[in-house]
Amino acid sequence: MRIDILNRYTHAVLYSSATAETIKQAAEEAVKGGANLSGADLSGAYLGGANLSGADLSGAYLGGANLSGAYLGGANLSGANLSRANLSGADLSRANLSGADLSRANLSGAYLSGANLGDLKILQVGGSVHFLIALSTPGGIEVRIGCHHKPIADWLEHYRAIGKANNYTPAQIAEYGLHLKYVVAWAKTIKWPKKAGVANPAKVRP
């Protein structure tokens, strides 16, 4: 059985393995061998716990991929599409995430020490029920709690109803209301540099 990792745009073969039994094994094999996976199509792939340290995945399509617990220390993920990817518990220390699309990604418990986030600020709050992950860009704030991902304004308006629908106790609902207010206060402390000639600054895509 042969497993090929293709370029997302040209469909050219970036790496081919005749020994790997899963896409995870093929990806680890490719990285270990120094293959360039820039622009790779790994959308929806199961890569949980994979060792992809130092991988060049710039511009790669990892939308919906499961990277929970993966080791991506020092990896180049600049410009990568990580929308809806599961990055819970992943090690992203020193990774380059500048320009990456992290919309609706699950970053619960991810380790981001020393990571280059470009025009993105991330706040993680360990709540009593679920992690709260706030993503702030010059264009707005998106917040993920559990499996729910919404703009901060929507959360502030509907968090009580969402909490009740998900069986949160009144005390837990009040707790997350305070967390959301803290997100607003935190975002106000961020000083974004002014960019000449930019009429509509990029934001986390919904």
GROMACS .gro file of C-alpha atoms in nm:
model
  206
    1MET     CA    1   0.000   0.000   0.000
    2ARG     CA    2   0.137   0.341  -0.094
    3ILE     CA    3   0.040   0.664   0.080
    4ASP     CA    4   0.100   0.991  -0.103
    5ILE     CA    5   0.099   1.339   0.046
    6LEU     CA    6  -0.009   1.581  -0.226
    7ASN     CA    7   0.025   1.953  -0.281
    8ARG     CA    8  -0.308   2.120  -0.211
    9TYR     CA    9  -0.290   2.333  -0.527
   10THR     CA   10  -0.106   2.134  -0.793
   11HIS     CA   11  -0.174   1.782  -0.659
   12ALA     CA   12   0.192   1.703  -0.716
   13VAL     CA   13   0.331   1.433  -0.490
   14LEU     CA   14   0.532   1.592  -0.209
   15TYR     CA   15   0.608   1.265  -0.036
   16SER     CA   16   0.530   0.901  -0.106
   17SER     CA   17   0.561   0.616   0.143
   18ALA     CA   18   0.548   0.248   0.060
   19THR     CA   19   0.582   0.142   0.425
   20ALA     CA   20   0.347   0.367   0.622
   21GLU     CA   21   0.005   0.226   0.706
   22THR     CA   22  -0.155   0.557   0.802
   23ILE     CA   23  -0.128   0.919   0.693
   24LYS     CA   24   0.010   0.996   1.039
   25GLN     CA   25   0.297   0.752   0.987
   26ALA     CA   26   0.362   0.888   0.639
   27ALA     CA   27   0.375   1.246   0.769
   28GLU     CA   28   0.614   1.153   1.051
   29GLU     CA   29   0.830   0.962   0.805
   30ALA     CA   30   0.836   1.259   0.568
   31VAL     CA   31   0.936   1.505   0.841
   32LYS     CA   32   1.201   1.274   0.980
   33GLY     CA   33   1.348   1.244   0.631
   34GLY     CA   34   1.353   1.621   0.583
   35ALA     CA   35   1.081   1.636   0.318
   36ASN     CA   36   0.931   1.976   0.239
   37LEU     CA   37   0.557   1.959   0.309
   38SER     CA   38   0.489   2.321   0.224
   39GLY     CA   39   0.142   2.344   0.073
   40ALA     CA   40   0.055   1.986   0.165
   41ASP     CA   41  -0.309   1.875   0.167
   42LEU     CA   42  -0.364   1.711   0.505
   43SER     CA   43  -0.721   1.825   0.552
   44GLY     CA   44  -0.919   1.604   0.788
   45ALA     CA   45  -0.616   1.384   0.857
   46TYR     CA   46  -0.574   1.206   1.188
   47LEU     CA   47  -0.238   1.323   1.319
   48GLY     CA   48  -0.306   1.294   1.690
   49GLY     CA   49   0.018   1.263   1.887
   50ALA     CA   50   0.231   1.285   1.572
   51ASN     CA   51   0.590   1.405   1.603
   52LEU     CA   52   0.612   1.680   1.342
   53SER     CA   53   0.878   1.884   1.515
   54GLY     CA   54   1.047   2.130   1.280
   55ALA     CA   55   0.820   2.038   0.988
   56ASP     CA   56   0.777   2.282   0.701
   57LEU     CA   57   0.400   2.296   0.669
   58SER     CA   58   0.381   2.654   0.550
   59GLY     CA   59   0.068   2.711   0.346
   60ALA     CA   60  -0.050   2.357   0.418
   61TYR     CA   61  -0.420   2.272   0.429
   62LEU     CA   62  -0.489   2.119   0.770
   63GLY     CA   63  -0.852   2.220   0.798
   64GLY     CA   64  -1.042   1.980   1.022
   65ALA     CA   65  -0.729   1.776   1.094
   66ASN     CA   66  -0.690   1.608   1.431
   67LEU     CA   67  -0.357   1.725   1.575
   68SER     CA   68  -0.446   1.670   1.939
   69GLY     CA   69  -0.134   1.608   2.144
   70ALA     CA   70   0.089   1.646   1.838
   71TYR     CA   71   0.442   1.778   1.876
   72LEU     CA   72   0.486   2.072   1.641
   73GLY     CA   73   0.767   2.247   1.822
   74GLY     CA   74   0.956   2.476   1.584
   75ALA     CA   75   0.731   2.384   1.292
   76ASN     CA   76   0.667   2.634   1.014
   77LEU     CA   77   0.290   2.673   0.988
   78SER     CA   78   0.291   3.022   0.843
   79GLY     CA   79  -0.006   3.076   0.615
   80ALA     CA   80  -0.142   2.729   0.691
   81ASN     CA   81  -0.515   2.665   0.699
   82LEU     CA   82  -0.588   2.523   1.045
   83SER     CA   83  -0.955   2.613   1.051
   84ARG     CA   84  -1.157   2.368   1.262
   85ALA     CA   85  -0.841   2.171   1.339
   86ASN     CA   86  -0.818   1.997   1.674
   87LEU     CA   87  -0.499   2.127   1.836
   88SER     CA   88  -0.596   2.046   2.193
   89GLY     CA   89  -0.290   1.964   2.399
   90ALA     CA   90  -0.058   2.015   2.100
   91ASP     CA   91   0.294   2.146   2.157
   92LEU     CA   92   0.331   2.453   1.936
   93SER     CA   93   0.628   2.601   2.116
   94ARG     CA   94   0.847   2.812   1.886
   95ALA     CA   95   0.616   2.731   1.593
   96ASN     CA   96   0.563   2.994   1.323
   97LEU     CA   97   0.189   3.056   1.300
   98SER     CA   98   0.205   3.397   1.137
   99GLY     CA   99  -0.076   3.435   0.885
  100ALA     CA  100  -0.225   3.095   0.974
  101ASP     CA  101  -0.604   3.058   0.971
  102LEU     CA  102  -0.702   2.936   1.318
  103SER     CA  103  -1.071   3.012   1.289
  104ARG     CA  104  -1.277   2.765   1.491
  105ALA     CA  105  -0.965   2.567   1.579
  106ASN     CA  106  -0.963   2.390   1.915
  107LEU     CA  107  -0.659   2.518   2.105
  108SER     CA  108  -0.762   2.391   2.447
  109GLY     CA  109  -0.450   2.322   2.650
  110ALA     CA  110  -0.216   2.388   2.356
  111TYR     CA  111   0.139   2.494   2.450
  112LEU     CA  112   0.229   2.813   2.266
  113SER     CA  113   0.543   2.932   2.443
  114GLY     CA  114   0.769   3.122   2.203
  115ALA     CA  115   0.532   3.074   1.908
  116ASN     CA  116   0.517   3.345   1.640
  117LEU     CA  117   0.150   3.433   1.619
  118GLY     CA  118   0.181   3.731   1.385
  119ASP     CA  119  -0.126   3.956   1.411
  120LEU     CA  120  -0.296   3.721   1.654
  121LYS     CA  121  -0.317   3.723   2.032
  122ILE     CA  122  -0.441   3.420   2.222
  123LEU     CA  123  -0.579   3.400   2.574
  124GLN     CA  124  -0.650   3.067   2.743
  125VAL     CA  125  -0.861   3.044   3.058
  126GLY     CA  126  -0.901   2.713   3.237
  127GLY     CA  127  -1.263   2.725   3.347
  128SER     CA  128  -1.434   2.478   3.577
  129VAL     CA  129  -1.609   2.300   3.288
  130HIS     CA  130  -1.431   2.384   2.960
  131PHE     CA  131  -1.133   2.584   2.847
  132LEU     CA  132  -1.210   2.932   2.719
  133ILE     CA  133  -0.992   3.028   2.422
  134ALA     CA  134  -0.999   3.387   2.296
  135LEU     CA  135  -0.843   3.481   1.961
  136SER     CA  136  -0.790   3.852   1.910
  137THR     CA  137  -0.684   4.020   1.585
  138PRO     CA  138  -0.701   4.383   1.470
  139GLY     CA  139  -1.043   4.299   1.325
  140GLY     CA  140  -1.215   4.142   1.623
  141ILE     CA  141  -1.233   3.878   1.895
  142GLU     CA  142  -1.351   3.521   1.859
  143VAL     CA  143  -1.407   3.301   2.164
  144ARG     CA  144  -1.432   2.924   2.190
  145ILE     CA  145  -1.586   2.752   2.492
  146GLY     CA  146  -1.620   2.377   2.457
  147CYS     CA  147  -1.748   2.315   2.105
  148HIS     CA  148  -1.905   2.660   2.069
  149HIS     CA  149  -1.714   2.927   1.876
  150LYS     CA  150  -1.858   3.276   1.845
  151PRO     CA  151  -1.766   3.645   1.827
  152ILE     CA  152  -1.733   3.802   2.172
  153ALA     CA  153  -2.045   4.017   2.119
  154ASP     CA  154  -2.256   3.704   2.062
  155TRP     CA  155  -2.116   3.542   2.375
  156LEU     CA  156  -2.190   3.843   2.591
  157GLU     CA  157  -2.549   3.844   2.468
  158HIS     CA  158  -2.621   3.472   2.475
  159TYR     CA  159  -2.383   3.304   2.724
  160ARG     CA  160  -2.656   3.248   2.981
  161ALA     CA  161  -2.882   3.069   2.732
  162ILE     CA  162  -2.591   2.867   2.590
  163GLY     CA  163  -2.478   2.768   2.937
  164LYS     CA  164  -2.827   2.662   3.038
  165ALA     CA  165  -2.869   2.460   2.718
  166ASN     CA  166  -2.542   2.279   2.798
  167ASN     CA  167  -2.644   2.197   3.155
  168TYR     CA  168  -2.416   2.450   3.327
  169THR     CA  169  -2.520   2.533   3.681
  170PRO     CA  170  -2.612   2.894   3.765
  171ALA     CA  171  -2.276   2.929   3.941
  172GLN     CA  172  -2.088   2.801   3.635
  173ILE     CA  173  -2.281   3.035   3.406
  174ALA     CA  174  -2.189   3.326   3.630
  175GLU     CA  175  -1.826   3.211   3.629
  176TYR     CA  176  -1.804   3.211   3.250
  177GLY     CA  177  -1.977   3.547   3.237
  178LEU     CA  178  -1.687   3.684   3.442
  179HIS     CA  179  -1.437   3.509   3.214
  180LEU     CA  180  -1.596   3.677   2.912
  181LYS     CA  181  -1.578   4.017   3.077
  182TYR     CA  182  -1.212   3.950   3.146
  183VAL     CA  183  -1.159   3.874   2.775
  184VAL     CA  184  -1.300   4.217   2.690
  185ALA     CA  185  -1.072   4.385   2.944
  186TRP     CA  186  -0.772   4.187   2.816
  187ALA     CA  187  -0.842   4.281   2.454
  188LYS     CA  188  -0.851   4.649   2.545
  189THR     CA  189  -0.490   4.629   2.665
  190ILE     CA  190  -0.364   4.515   2.323
  191LYS     CA  191  -0.199   4.790   2.121
  192TRP     CA  192  -0.219   4.704   1.752
  193PRO     CA  193   0.032   4.877   1.524
  194LYS     CA  194  -0.120   5.100   1.261
  195LYS     CA  195  -0.066   4.975   0.907
  196ALA     CA  196  -0.056   5.236   0.635
  197GLY     CA  197  -0.287   5.173   0.342
  198VAL     CA  198  -0.484   4.894   0.510
  199ALA     CA  199  -0.853   4.978   0.493
  200ASN     CA  200  -0.989   4.648   0.628
  201PRO     CA  201  -0.750   4.469   0.865
  202ALA     CA  202  -0.757   4.091   0.855
  203LYS     CA  203  -0.957   3.915   1.119
  204VAL     CA  204  -1.018   3.561   1.238
  205ARG     CA  205  -1.256   3.420   0.982
  206PRO     CA  206  -1.584   3.285   1.123
   0.00000   0.00000   0.00000
